[in-house]
Amino acid sequence: MLKTIDPLLGPDLLWLLAAMGHGDDLAVVDANHPAETIARATISGRIVRLPGLAMAEVVRAILTVLPIDDFEPDPIRRMLVVGDAAAVPAVQKEVEAAVAAARAAPVPLPGLERFAFYTAARRAFGVVQVGDARPYGCFLLRKGVIAG
């Protein structure tokens, strides 16, 4: 246990976050996602599994230590609902609220079509698979910098 580090952030996840560089994406995906297959294609080839947790609580914990890229217009993206791109499922609304709280302002979460999301996730640094089984709980978070 470490002071001020959220207990959801175990050593494997902390390593993954620390090893990422500026501009690297982290795929944070739900229990339905083909995470093992996607993770093998990522830069690190690593997957961190967090069973039994809700997506928003994991994203909230990650955002306590991960700076989000301010140089890109869309540093956080979500998977669009197949057949209804305008739909925003509850899991995505919850993550949007967690992001807004962490950034102290509303942040739009633009969407990627399902297969475009899979392609982008393969280019990510690594994958975090959350035990949340609600569909379309899939996000890409782009790492920013910590100003010195």
mmCIF file with all atom_site columns, C-alpha atoms in Angstrom, residues 8-10 12-18 20 25-36 38-40 42 44-51 53-55 57-63 66 117 121 124-132 137-141:
data_model
loop_
_atom_site.group_PDB
_atom_site.id
_atom_site.type_symbol
_atom_site.label_atom_id
_atom_site.label_alt_id
_atom_site.label_comp_id
_atom_site.label_asym_id
_atom_site.label_entity_id
_atom_site.label_seq_id
_atom_site.pdbx_PDB_ins_code
_atom_site.Cartn_x
_atom_site.Cartn_y
_atom_site.Cartn_z
_atom_site.occupancy
_atom_site.B_iso_or_equiv
_atom_site.pdbx_formal_charge
_atom_site.auth_seq_id
_atom_site.auth_comp_id
_atom_site.auth_asym_id
_atom_site.auth_atom_id
_atom_site.pdbx_PDB_model_num
ATOM 1  C CA . LEU A 1 8   ? -7.103  -0.040  -7.545  1.00 0.00 ? 8   LEU A CA 1
ATOM 2  C CA . LEU A 1 9   ? -3.750  0.894   -9.080  1.00 0.00 ? 9   LEU A CA 1
ATOM 3  C CA . GLY A 1 10  ? -1.765  -2.277  -8.545  1.00 0.00 ? 10  GLY A CA 1
ATOM 4  C CA . ASP A 1 12  ? 1.154   -4.093  -13.028 1.00 0.00 ? 12  ASP A CA 1
ATOM 5  C CA . LEU A 1 13  ? -1.122  -1.185  -13.871 1.00 0.00 ? 13  LEU A CA 1
ATOM 6  C CA . LEU A 1 14  ? 1.265   1.368   -12.368 1.00 0.00 ? 14  LEU A CA 1
ATOM 7  C CA . TRP A 1 15  ? 4.102   -0.099  -14.447 1.00 0.00 ? 15  TRP A CA 1
ATOM 8  C CA . LEU A 1 16  ? 1.991   0.119   -17.596 1.00 0.00 ? 16  LEU A CA 1
ATOM 9  C CA . LEU A 1 17  ? 1.037   3.753   -16.928 1.00 0.00 ? 17  LEU A CA 1
ATOM 10 C CA . ALA A 1 18  ? 4.597   4.783   -16.022 1.00 0.00 ? 18  ALA A CA 1
ATOM 11 C CA . MET A 1 20  ? 3.857   4.882   -21.471 1.00 0.00 ? 20  MET A CA 1
ATOM 12 C CA . ASP A 1 25  ? -2.798  5.486   -25.892 1.00 0.00 ? 25  ASP A CA 1
ATOM 13 C CA . LEU A 1 26  ? -4.105  3.188   -23.191 1.00 0.00 ? 26  LEU A CA 1
ATOM 14 C CA . ALA A 1 27  ? -7.054  0.983   -24.149 1.00 0.00 ? 27  ALA A CA 1
ATOM 15 C CA . VAL A 1 28  ? -9.427  0.579   -21.185 1.00 0.00 ? 28  VAL A CA 1
ATOM 16 C CA . VAL A 1 29  ? -12.013 -1.991  -22.190 1.00 0.00 ? 29  VAL A CA 1
ATOM 17 C CA . ASP A 1 30  ? -14.974 -3.914  -20.849 1.00 0.00 ? 30  ASP A CA 1
ATOM 18 C CA . ALA A 1 31  ? -15.271 -7.634  -20.157 1.00 0.00 ? 31  ALA A CA 1
ATOM 19 C CA . ASN A 1 32  ? -16.789 -8.280  -23.605 1.00 0.00 ? 32  ASN A CA 1
ATOM 20 C CA . HIS A 1 33  ? -13.849 -6.852  -25.552 1.00 0.00 ? 33  HIS A CA 1
ATOM 21 C CA . PRO A 1 34  ? -11.386 -9.195  -27.330 1.00 0.00 ? 34  PRO A CA 1
ATOM 22 C CA . ALA A 1 35  ? -8.736  -7.835  -24.983 1.00 0.00 ? 35  ALA A CA 1
ATOM 23 C CA . GLU A 1 36  ? -6.244  -10.699 -25.078 1.00 0.00 ? 36  GLU A CA 1
ATOM 24 C CA . ILE A 1 38  ? -5.813  -6.857  -29.004 1.00 0.00 ? 38  ILE A CA 1
ATOM 25 C CA . ALA A 1 39  ? -3.236  -6.717  -26.177 1.00 0.00 ? 39  ALA A CA 1
ATOM 26 C CA . ARG A 1 40  ? -0.861  -9.052  -28.025 1.00 0.00 ? 40  ARG A CA 1
ATOM 27 C CA . THR A 1 42  ? -0.046  -3.478  -28.666 1.00 0.00 ? 42  THR A CA 1
ATOM 28 C CA . SER A 1 44  ? 3.892   -3.488  -24.742 1.00 0.00 ? 44  SER A CA 1
ATOM 29 C CA . GLY A 1 45  ? 1.964   -6.656  -25.528 1.00 0.00 ? 45  GLY A CA 1
ATOM 30 C CA . ARG A 1 46  ? 0.533   -6.427  -21.996 1.00 0.00 ? 46  ARG A CA 1
ATOM 31 C CA . ILE A 1 47  ? -2.913  -6.733  -20.554 1.00 0.00 ? 47  ILE A CA 1
ATOM 32 C CA . VAL A 1 48  ? -3.868  -5.809  -16.999 1.00 0.00 ? 48  VAL A CA 1
ATOM 33 C CA . ARG A 1 49  ? -7.110  -7.404  -15.818 1.00 0.00 ? 49  ARG A CA 1
ATOM 34 C CA . LEU A 1 50  ? -9.227  -5.767  -13.133 1.00 0.00 ? 50  LEU A CA 1
ATOM 35 C CA . PRO A 1 51  ? -12.156 -8.157  -12.551 1.00 0.00 ? 51  PRO A CA 1
ATOM 36 C CA . LEU A 1 53  ? -14.781 -3.469  -10.928 1.00 0.00 ? 53  LEU A CA 1
ATOM 37 C CA . ALA A 1 54  ? -16.926 -0.850  -12.644 1.00 0.00 ? 54  ALA A CA 1
ATOM 38 C CA . MET A 1 55  ? -15.475 1.013   -15.611 1.00 0.00 ? 55  MET A CA 1
ATOM 39 C CA . GLU A 1 57  ? -14.157 3.646   -10.902 1.00 0.00 ? 57  GLU A CA 1
ATOM 40 C CA . VAL A 1 58  ? -11.158 2.290   -12.816 1.00 0.00 ? 58  VAL A CA 1
ATOM 41 C CA . VAL A 1 59  ? -10.987 5.319   -15.134 1.00 0.00 ? 59  VAL A CA 1
ATOM 42 C CA . ARG A 1 60  ? -11.286 7.605   -12.107 1.00 0.00 ? 60  ARG A CA 1
ATOM 43 C CA . ALA A 1 61  ? -8.371  5.826   -10.418 1.00 0.00 ? 61  ALA A CA 1
ATOM 44 C CA . ILE A 1 62  ? -6.234  5.913   -13.573 1.00 0.00 ? 62  ILE A CA 1
ATOM 45 C CA . LEU A 1 63  ? -6.841  9.636   -13.986 1.00 0.00 ? 63  LEU A CA 1
ATOM 46 C CA . LEU A 1 66  ? -2.192  9.662   -15.696 1.00 0.00 ? 66  LEU A CA 1
ATOM 47 C CA . PHE A 1 117 ? -11.718 1.267   -32.265 1.00 0.00 ? 117 PHE A CA 1
ATOM 48 C CA . ALA A 1 121 ? -6.576  -0.230  -29.659 1.00 0.00 ? 121 ALA A CA 1
ATOM 49 C CA . ALA A 1 124 ? -2.155  1.434   -28.063 1.00 0.00 ? 124 ALA A CA 1
ATOM 50 C CA . PHE A 1 125 ? 0.652   0.940   -25.567 1.00 0.00 ? 125 PHE A CA 1
ATOM 51 C CA . GLY A 1 126 ? -1.319  -1.642  -23.599 1.00 0.00 ? 126 GLY A CA 1
ATOM 52 C CA . VAL A 1 127 ? -4.759  -2.804  -22.515 1.00 0.00 ? 127 VAL A CA 1
ATOM 53 C CA . VAL A 1 128 ? -6.611  -2.650  -19.211 1.00 0.00 ? 128 VAL A CA 1
ATOM 54 C CA . GLN A 1 129 ? -9.595  -4.989  -19.155 1.00 0.00 ? 129 GLN A CA 1
ATOM 55 C CA . VAL A 1 130 ? -12.176 -4.112  -16.519 1.00 0.00 ? 130 VAL A CA 1
ATOM 56 C CA . GLY A 1 131 ? -14.688 -6.666  -15.233 1.00 0.00 ? 131 GLY A CA 1
ATOM 57 C CA . ASP A 1 132 ? -17.586 -4.374  -16.178 1.00 0.00 ? 132 ASP A CA 1
ATOM 58 C CA . GLY A 1 137 ? -17.487 0.298   -22.136 1.00 0.00 ? 137 GLY A CA 1
ATOM 59 C CA . CYS A 1 138 ? -14.393 0.748   -24.275 1.00 0.00 ? 138 CYS A CA 1
ATOM 60 C CA . PHE A 1 139 ? -12.147 3.812   -24.184 1.00 0.00 ? 139 PHE A CA 1
ATOM 61 C CA . LEU A 1 140 ? -8.785  5.090   -25.362 1.00 0.00 ? 140 LEU A CA 1
ATOM 62 C CA . LEU A 1 141 ? -6.886  7.485   -23.082 1.00 0.00 ? 141 LEU A CA 1
#
